[in-house]
Amino acid sequence: MKKKLGPKGRYTTVSIPVTLYERIKNLINDTGFSSVSQFVIYVLREIASNMEEEKISSSLTDEEKNEIIERLKKLGYI
Amino acid sequence: MVSRPHGGRLIDRTRVGSSLERLREESNFMEKLEVNEGRAFDVANIAHGVYSPLEGFMNRNDYESVLNSMRLEDDTPWTIPIVLDAEEKHLKDLREGDEIALSYKGKNIAILRINEIFSWDKKRHAYSIYKTTSSKHPGVLKIMSMKEMMISGPITLLEDPQEKFERQRLWPKDTRVLFEHLKWSSVVAFQTRNAPHTGHEYIMKAALTFADGLFVNPLLGWKKKGDFRDDVIVSAYKALLDRYFPKESYVFSVLRMEMNYAGPREAIHHAIVRKNYGATHMIVGRDHAGIGDFYGPYDAWKAFEEFPDLGIIPLFIREAFYCKKCKAMVNEKICPHGEEDRIRISGTRIRKMLTKGERPPEFLMRPEVVDAILSFEKPFF
């Protein structure tokens, strides 16, 4: 895996089928994406972010939540 | 459901009970580094998760990555460096791994475990963040006045810096529980650094029409000369919200965080912070966090295109103006009349009137808001 430090940060190379590359290249005409790489980064970040979100659960216990609710009542928020 | 914390986990660098007492005691024997107001509130914001996923001041890799690609080293979106500057002479006996006490106004407020001490290039920093090195830009001026070294590492909070508006300050943990309690699944955040005029009211109400609740979250702290003072902002919002918004529709809470006037980059930063508070949407208006002609009026809108993984939805709301024919606050999308019928709201013009003790007309600012502002002898920085 090659890694290089460009003016905008660190990048590495991944391979995708040429047919898919061509398909995306046609798809992104007039969409605001200036390259296939830009499109691929956009899509992968969105998918990665969604997958990460699914793994996260709430970190507060019921007791902690109740303490906060009592404080919010005292402050007049509830 | 409210937004997930940025980076996946709401950071908590606070301690309670005997653990806190022990750390406070230990901090008395540590080297001390006195910090200014802005950094003291950054410490509190880190500790309470406002800047999640940051657990401390940025190390060199994160800092460089933010300057170069508007992301942390692990690819999480982040656009404004959260850094601690220090004078070289105060750091000469310190090494990586050392713990130091950060003090503010003579009180130890946190312990910082040093990860790294590094030098930085102020001009490069300024250009990367502000796209200018002009001394006319208040953000650039602030950067140029900072000290020559950076010190990074995770912090542990010992004591919150004193807050004048303690009863109006909520942390992300509080708002997340509050929004859930109120059964709000869509929460739109409104960032402001001004006292509200009718354009702001229009924008907030337009957004609130489509959301369960509105989170009004003004920035308090250092601002440029001529901006409203903190207590004026709080009083003016109270005057507006108490009388013109249904009580159950909004939450008002202050945020101590310095303005940078960094336009597009700062708009993203403001969104990340509000995401940590649990907001699902954020209002991004014309020239958000901009100043003068340094940024285009809608540059901030374009900046969001680079962040599909931001995790908070920007609401792009056009500039509001008063139309003499519509006899209402409107925007160009909903008003068919010409420029000759439109009265543009200029914050500068309103501030000039208020400085002279004049009352802006009612269609520009609610009388109760004007009363609140004029009750202060010196409403501006």
Coordinates of C-alpha atoms in Angstrom, one line a residue:
Chain A
M1 CA 0.0 0.0 0.0
K2 CA 1.5 3.3 -1.0
K3 CA 1.1 6.3 1.3
K4 CA 2.1 9.8 0.3
L5 CA 1.9 13.2 1.9
G6 CA 0.4 15.6 -0.4
P7 CA -0.5 19.3 0.1
K8 CA -3.9 18.3 1.4
G9 CA -2.9 15.4 3.7
R10 CA -2.0 11.7 3.5
Y11 CA -3.4 9.5 0.7
T12 CA -3.1 5.8 -0.2
T13 CA -4.1 3.9 -3.4
V14 CA -6.9 1.5 -3.7
S15 CA -7.9 -0.4 -6.8
I16 CA -11.3 -0.5 -8.4
P17 CA -12.3 -2.2 -11.6
V18 CA -11.7 -0.1 -14.7
T19 CA -15.3 -0.6 -15.8
L20 CA -16.6 0.8 -12.5
Y21 CA -14.1 3.7 -12.8
E22 CA -15.5 4.5 -16.2
R23 CA -19.0 4.2 -15.0
I24 CA -18.4 6.6 -12.1
K25 CA -16.5 9.0 -14.4
N26 CA -19.6 9.3 -16.7
L27 CA -21.9 9.5 -13.7
I28 CA -20.1 12.5 -12.0
N29 CA -20.2 14.8 -15.1
D30 CA -21.8 18.1 -14.0
T31 CA -22.3 16.9 -10.4
G32 CA -19.7 19.1 -8.7
F33 CA -17.3 16.2 -8.1
S34 CA -14.1 17.0 -9.9
S35 CA -12.6 13.5 -10.0
V36 CA -13.5 9.8 -9.4
S37 CA -11.3 9.9 -6.3
Q38 CA -13.3 12.8 -4.9
F39 CA -16.5 10.9 -5.5
V40 CA -15.2 7.6 -4.0
I41 CA -13.9 9.4 -0.9
Y42 CA -17.3 11.1 -0.4
V43 CA -19.2 7.8 -0.7
L44 CA -16.9 5.8 1.5
R45 CA -16.9 8.4 4.2
E46 CA -20.7 8.4 4.2
I47 CA -20.9 4.6 4.4
A48 CA -18.2 4.3 7.0
S49 CA -19.9 7.0 9.2
N50 CA -23.3 5.2 9.0
M51 CA -21.7 1.9 9.9
E52 CA -19.9 3.4 12.9
E53 CA -23.0 5.1 14.2
E54 CA -24.9 1.8 14.2
K55 CA -22.3 0.4 16.7
I56 CA -22.6 3.2 19.2
S57 CA -24.9 3.0 22.2
S58 CA -25.9 5.5 24.9
S59 CA -23.3 5.8 27.7
L60 CA -25.4 7.3 30.6
T61 CA -27.0 5.1 33.3
D62 CA -30.6 5.7 34.4
E63 CA -29.2 7.0 37.7
E64 CA -27.0 9.5 35.9
K65 CA -30.0 10.6 33.7
N66 CA -32.2 11.1 36.8
E67 CA -29.5 13.3 38.5
I68 CA -29.3 15.4 35.4
I69 CA -33.1 15.7 35.2
E70 CA -33.3 16.9 38.8
R71 CA -30.6 19.5 38.1
L72 CA -32.5 20.7 35.0
K73 CA -35.7 21.0 37.1
K74 CA -33.8 23.2 39.6
L75 CA -32.5 25.4 36.8
G76 CA -36.0 25.8 35.4
Y77 CA -35.5 23.9 32.1
I78 CA -38.1 21.3 33.0
Chain B
M1 CA -33.2 10.6 18.2
V2 CA -30.6 13.3 19.0
S3 CA -27.3 13.4 17.1
R4 CA -24.6 10.9 18.0
P5 CA -21.5 12.6 19.6
H6 CA -18.9 13.6 17.0
G7 CA -16.4 10.7 16.7
G8 CA -18.8 8.3 18.3
R9 CA -18.3 9.0 22.1
L10 CA -19.1 11.9 24.3
I11 CA -15.9 12.8 26.1
D12 CA -15.9 13.2 29.8
R13 CA -12.7 14.4 31.4
T14 CA -14.2 15.5 34.6
R15 CA -13.7 13.7 38.0
V16 CA -15.8 13.6 41.1
G17 CA -15.4 12.7 44.8
S18 CA -12.2 11.4 46.3
S19 CA -10.5 11.0 42.9
L20 CA -11.0 14.7 42.2
E21 CA -9.8 15.7 45.7
R22 CA -6.6 13.7 45.3
L23 CA -5.9 15.2 41.9
R24 CA -6.5 18.7 43.2
E25 CA -4.0 18.0 46.0
E26 CA -1.5 16.6 43.6
S27 CA -1.8 19.6 41.3
N28 CA -0.5 21.9 44.0
F29 CA 2.9 20.2 43.6
M30 CA 3.1 20.4 39.8
E31 CA 4.6 23.0 37.5
K32 CA 2.0 25.6 36.6
L33 CA 1.0 27.1 33.3
E34 CA -1.2 30.1 33.5
V35 CA -3.8 30.2 30.7
N36 CA -6.0 33.0 29.4
E37 CA -9.8 33.1 29.5
G38 CA -10.2 31.6 26.0
R39 CA -8.0 28.6 26.8
A40 CA -9.6 28.2 30.2
F41 CA -13.0 27.8 28.6
D42 CA -11.5 25.5 26.0
V43 CA -10.3 23.3 28.9
A44 CA -13.9 23.2 30.2
N45 CA -15.3 22.5 26.7
I46 CA -12.9 19.6 26.2
A47 CA -13.7 18.1 29.6
H48 CA -17.4 18.3 29.2
G49 CA -17.5 16.9 25.7
V50 CA -18.3 20.1 23.8
Y51 CA -15.2 19.3 21.6
S52 CA -15.7 15.5 21.4
P53 CA -13.8 13.5 20.3
L54 CA -10.9 15.7 21.6
E55 CA -9.6 14.7 25.0
G56 CA -7.1 17.4 25.2
F57 CA -5.2 20.0 23.2
M58 CA -4.2 18.8 19.8
N59 CA -0.9 17.1 19.1
R60 CA 1.2 18.0 16.0
N61 CA -0.3 15.3 13.7
D62 CA -3.9 16.3 14.4
Y63 CA -3.0 20.0 14.2
E64 CA -1.3 19.5 10.8
S65 CA -4.1 17.4 9.5
V66 CA -6.7 20.0 10.5
L67 CA -4.7 22.8 8.7
N68 CA -4.1 20.7 5.6
S69 CA -7.3 18.7 5.2
M70 CA -9.9 19.9 7.7
R71 CA -9.9 16.5 9.4
L72 CA -8.2 15.0 12.4
E73 CA -5.5 12.4 11.7
D74 CA -8.1 9.6 12.0
D75 CA -10.2 11.3 9.3
T76 CA -12.9 12.7 11.6
P77 CA -14.0 16.1 10.3
W78 CA -12.5 19.0 12.3
T79 CA -11.8 22.5 11.0
I80 CA -10.5 24.8 13.8
P81 CA -7.4 23.8 15.7
I82 CA -7.9 23.5 19.5
V83 CA -4.4 24.3 20.7
L84 CA -2.6 25.6 23.7
D85 CA 0.2 28.0 23.1
A86 CA 3.0 28.7 25.6
E87 CA 6.2 30.7 25.9
E88 CA 9.3 28.7 25.3
K89 CA 10.9 29.9 28.6
H90 CA 8.0 28.3 30.5
L91 CA 8.6 24.9 28.9
K92 CA 12.3 24.4 29.2
D93 CA 12.2 22.1 32.1
L94 CA 9.2 20.1 30.8
R95 CA 9.3 16.8 29.0
E96 CA 6.7 14.5 27.3
G97 CA 4.9 12.5 29.9
D98 CA 5.2 15.3 32.6
E99 CA 2.0 16.4 34.2
I100 CA 1.4 20.2 34.7
A101 CA -1.3 22.2 36.3
L102 CA -3.2 24.6 34.1
S103 CA -4.2 27.6 36.1
Y104 CA -6.6 30.4 35.4
K105 CA -6.6 33.5 37.6
G106 CA -4.3 31.7 40.0
K107 CA -6.6 28.7 40.5
N108 CA -5.7 25.2 39.2
I109 CA -8.4 24.3 36.8
A110 CA -7.0 21.2 35.1
I111 CA -4.1 18.8 34.8
L112 CA -2.4 18.3 31.4
R113 CA -0.3 15.3 30.7
I114 CA 2.2 16.5 28.1
N115 CA 2.2 14.5 24.8
E116 CA 4.2 16.8 22.7
I117 CA 5.8 20.3 22.6
F118 CA 6.2 21.7 19.2
S119 CA 6.8 24.9 17.3
W120 CA 4.4 26.3 14.8
D121 CA 4.3 28.8 11.9
K122 CA 1.8 31.6 12.7
K123 CA 1.5 32.9 9.1
R124 CA 0.9 29.4 7.7
H125 CA -1.7 28.8 10.4
A126 CA -3.5 32.0 9.7
Y127 CA -3.5 31.5 6.0
S128 CA -4.8 27.9 6.3
I129 CA -7.6 28.8 8.7
Y130 CA -8.6 32.3 7.5
K131 CA -7.3 32.3 3.9
T132 CA -5.6 35.6 4.6
T133 CA -2.7 37.0 6.7
S134 CA -4.2 40.5 6.6
S135 CA -3.9 42.3 9.9
K136 CA -7.4 43.7 9.2
H137 CA -8.7 40.2 10.1
P138 CA -9.4 40.0 13.9
G139 CA -8.7 36.2 13.8
V140 CA -5.3 36.8 12.2
L141 CA -4.5 39.4 14.8
K142 CA -5.4 37.0 17.5
I143 CA -3.1 34.3 16.0
M144 CA -0.2 36.7 15.7
S145 CA -0.5 37.6 19.4
M146 CA -0.2 33.9 20.5
K147 CA 3.0 32.5 22.0
E148 CA 5.6 30.7 20.0
M149 CA 5.2 27.1 21.1
M150 CA 2.3 24.6 21.3
I151 CA 1.8 22.1 24.1
S152 CA -0.5 19.1 23.6
G153 CA -2.0 16.4 25.6
P154 CA -5.1 15.1 27.4
I155 CA -6.5 17.2 30.2
T156 CA -8.4 16.3 33.4
L157 CA -10.7 19.0 34.8
L158 CA -10.3 20.1 38.4
E159 CA -12.6 23.0 38.4
D160 CA -14.8 24.8 35.9
P161 CA -13.7 28.4 35.3
Q162 CA -16.2 30.8 37.0
E163 CA -19.3 31.4 34.8
K164 CA -21.4 34.5 35.3
F165 CA -24.3 32.8 33.6
E166 CA -24.1 29.5 35.5
R167 CA -27.9 29.0 35.4
Q168 CA -27.9 29.4 31.6
R169 CA -25.0 27.1 30.9
L170 CA -25.7 23.5 29.9
W171 CA -23.2 20.9 28.9
P172 CA -23.8 18.3 26.1
K173 CA -24.6 15.7 28.7
D174 CA -27.4 17.9 30.0
T175 CA -28.9 18.9 26.7
R176 CA -28.9 15.3 25.4
V177 CA -30.9 14.2 28.5
L178 CA -33.1 17.3 28.2
F179 CA -33.9 16.8 24.5
E180 CA -34.7 13.2 25.1
H181 CA -36.9 14.2 28.1
L182 CA -38.8 16.7 25.9
K183 CA -39.2 14.0 23.3
W184 CA -37.5 16.1 20.6
S185 CA -36.2 14.0 17.8
S186 CA -35.3 16.9 15.6
V187 CA -33.4 19.8 17.3
V188 CA -32.3 22.8 15.3
A189 CA -29.4 24.8 16.7
F190 CA -29.0 28.5 16.3
Q191 CA -25.5 29.9 16.6
T192 CA -25.3 33.6 17.3
R193 CA -22.8 36.2 18.5
N194 CA -25.3 39.1 18.3
A195 CA -28.3 40.5 20.1
P196 CA -31.3 39.4 18.0
H197 CA -32.9 41.6 15.3
T198 CA -36.1 40.6 13.5
G199 CA -34.1 38.9 10.8
H200 CA -32.7 36.4 13.4
E201 CA -36.2 35.9 14.8
Y202 CA -37.5 35.1 11.3
I203 CA -34.7 32.6 10.6
M204 CA -35.2 30.9 14.0
K205 CA -39.0 30.6 13.5
A206 CA -38.6 29.4 9.9
A207 CA -36.4 26.6 11.1
L208 CA -38.5 25.8 14.1
T209 CA -41.5 25.3 11.9
F210 CA -40.0 22.1 10.7
A211 CA -38.3 20.9 13.9
D212 CA -39.4 19.6 17.3
G213 CA -37.3 22.2 19.1
L214 CA -34.9 25.1 18.8
F215 CA -31.6 25.2 20.6
V216 CA -30.5 28.8 21.0
N217 CA -26.8 28.8 21.8
P218 CA -25.0 32.2 21.8
L219 CA -21.3 32.4 21.9
L220 CA -19.9 34.3 24.9
G221 CA -16.3 35.3 25.2
W222 CA -13.7 37.2 23.3
K223 CA -15.0 39.1 20.2
K224 CA -13.9 41.9 18.0
K225 CA -14.3 45.5 19.0
G226 CA -17.8 46.8 18.3
D227 CA -19.5 43.4 18.9
F228 CA -22.2 43.0 21.6
R229 CA -21.0 42.3 25.1
D230 CA -21.9 39.0 26.7
D231 CA -24.5 40.2 29.2
V232 CA -26.2 42.3 26.5
I233 CA -26.6 39.2 24.3
V234 CA -28.1 37.2 27.2
S235 CA -30.5 39.9 28.2
A236 CA -31.6 40.7 24.6
Y237 CA -32.3 37.0 23.9
K238 CA -34.2 36.6 27.1
A239 CA -36.3 39.6 26.2
L240 CA -37.1 38.1 22.7
L241 CA -37.6 34.5 23.7
D242 CA -39.7 35.1 26.8
R243 CA -42.2 37.1 24.8
Y244 CA -42.2 35.9 21.2
F245 CA -41.5 32.1 21.4
P246 CA -43.6 29.4 23.0
K247 CA -41.7 28.3 26.2
E248 CA -41.9 24.6 25.3
S249 CA -40.4 25.2 21.8
Y250 CA -36.9 26.3 22.7
V251 CA -33.9 25.7 25.0
F252 CA -31.6 28.6 25.6
S253 CA -28.0 28.0 26.8
V254 CA -24.8 29.9 26.6
L255 CA -21.5 28.6 25.2
R256 CA -18.1 30.0 26.2
M257 CA -16.1 29.8 23.0
E258 CA -14.2 32.4 21.3
M259 CA -15.2 33.7 17.8
N260 CA -12.6 33.2 15.1
Y261 CA -14.4 34.9 12.2
A262 CA -13.1 32.1 10.1
G263 CA -16.1 31.9 7.8
P264 CA -16.6 28.5 6.1
R265 CA -14.2 26.6 8.5
E266 CA -15.9 28.1 11.5
A267 CA -19.4 27.2 10.2
I268 CA -18.3 23.5 10.2
H269 CA -16.8 23.9 13.7
H270 CA -20.0 25.5 15.0
A271 CA -22.0 22.5 13.5
I272 CA -19.7 19.9 15.1
V273 CA -20.0 21.6 18.5
R274 CA -23.8 21.7 18.3
K275 CA -23.9 18.1 17.1
N276 CA -22.1 17.2 20.4
Y277 CA -24.9 19.0 22.2
G278 CA -27.4 16.7 20.5
A279 CA -28.7 19.0 17.7
T280 CA -29.7 17.2 14.6
H281 CA -29.7 20.4 12.4
M282 CA -27.9 23.7 12.4
I283 CA -29.0 27.0 10.9
V284 CA -26.3 28.3 8.5
G285 CA -27.1 31.8 7.3
R286 CA -25.6 34.3 5.0
D287 CA -21.8 34.9 5.6
H288 CA -21.8 32.6 8.7
A289 CA -18.9 33.5 11.0
G290 CA -17.6 35.8 8.3
I291 CA -16.3 39.3 8.6
G292 CA -16.0 42.2 6.1
D293 CA -15.3 40.9 2.5
F294 CA -13.0 38.1 3.5
Y295 CA -15.4 35.4 2.5
G296 CA -18.2 35.2 -0.1
P297 CA -21.7 35.4 1.4
Y298 CA -22.5 31.7 0.8
D299 CA -19.0 30.2 1.0
A300 CA -20.0 28.5 4.3
W301 CA -22.8 26.7 2.5
K302 CA -20.3 25.3 0.0
A303 CA -18.0 24.1 2.7
F304 CA -20.6 21.6 3.9
E305 CA -20.3 19.8 0.6
E306 CA -17.0 18.4 1.6
F307 CA -18.4 16.7 4.7
P308 CA -20.9 14.0 3.9
D309 CA -19.9 12.3 7.2
L310 CA -20.5 15.4 9.4
G311 CA -23.5 13.9 11.2
I312 CA -25.5 17.1 11.5
I313 CA -27.7 18.6 8.8
P314 CA -27.1 22.2 7.9
L315 CA -30.2 24.3 7.2
F316 CA -29.3 26.9 4.7
I317 CA -31.6 29.8 5.2
R318 CA -31.3 32.8 3.0
E319 CA -30.8 36.4 4.2
A320 CA -34.0 37.8 5.6
F321 CA -35.1 41.4 4.9
Y322 CA -38.2 43.5 5.4
C323 CA -40.5 44.0 2.4
K324 CA -42.6 47.2 2.4
K325 CA -45.1 45.6 0.1
C326 CA -45.3 42.2 1.9
K327 CA -45.2 44.2 5.2
A328 CA -43.2 41.3 6.7
M329 CA -39.8 39.7 7.1
V330 CA -39.2 37.6 4.0
N331 CA -36.4 36.3 1.9
E332 CA -35.8 36.4 -1.9
K333 CA -37.4 33.1 -2.4
I334 CA -40.7 34.0 -1.0
C335 CA -41.0 37.7 -1.9
P336 CA -41.9 38.8 -5.5
H337 CA -41.1 42.5 -5.0
G338 CA -38.1 44.5 -6.1
E339 CA -35.1 45.8 -4.3
E340 CA -36.8 49.2 -4.0
D341 CA -39.3 47.7 -1.6
R342 CA -36.8 45.8 0.4
I343 CA -35.1 47.0 3.6
R344 CA -31.9 45.0 4.2
I345 CA -31.0 44.5 7.8
S346 CA -27.5 45.7 8.6
G347 CA -26.1 44.7 11.9
T348 CA -23.6 47.4 11.6
R349 CA -26.3 50.0 11.0
I350 CA -28.3 48.8 14.0
R351 CA -25.2 48.9 16.2
K352 CA -24.5 52.5 15.1
M353 CA -28.0 53.5 16.0
L354 CA -27.8 51.9 19.4
T355 CA -24.4 53.5 20.1
K356 CA -26.0 56.9 19.6
G357 CA -28.9 55.8 21.9
E358 CA -31.3 55.8 19.0
R359 CA -34.1 53.1 18.8
P360 CA -34.1 51.0 15.6
P361 CA -37.6 50.8 14.0
E362 CA -39.8 48.0 15.3
F363 CA -39.7 46.1 12.0
L364 CA -35.9 45.8 12.5
M365 CA -35.7 45.1 16.2
R366 CA -38.4 44.3 18.9
P367 CA -38.8 47.2 21.3
E368 CA -38.2 44.8 24.3
V369 CA -34.9 43.8 22.8
V370 CA -34.0 47.5 22.2
D371 CA -34.9 48.2 25.9
A372 CA -32.7 45.4 27.1
I373 CA -29.7 46.6 25.0
L374 CA -30.1 50.2 26.0
S375 CA -30.3 49.3 29.7
F376 CA -26.6 48.8 29.5
E377 CA -24.3 51.7 29.7
K378 CA -21.7 50.1 27.3
P379 CA -23.4 47.5 25.2
F380 CA -20.3 46.8 22.9
F381 CA -16.8 45.5 23.2

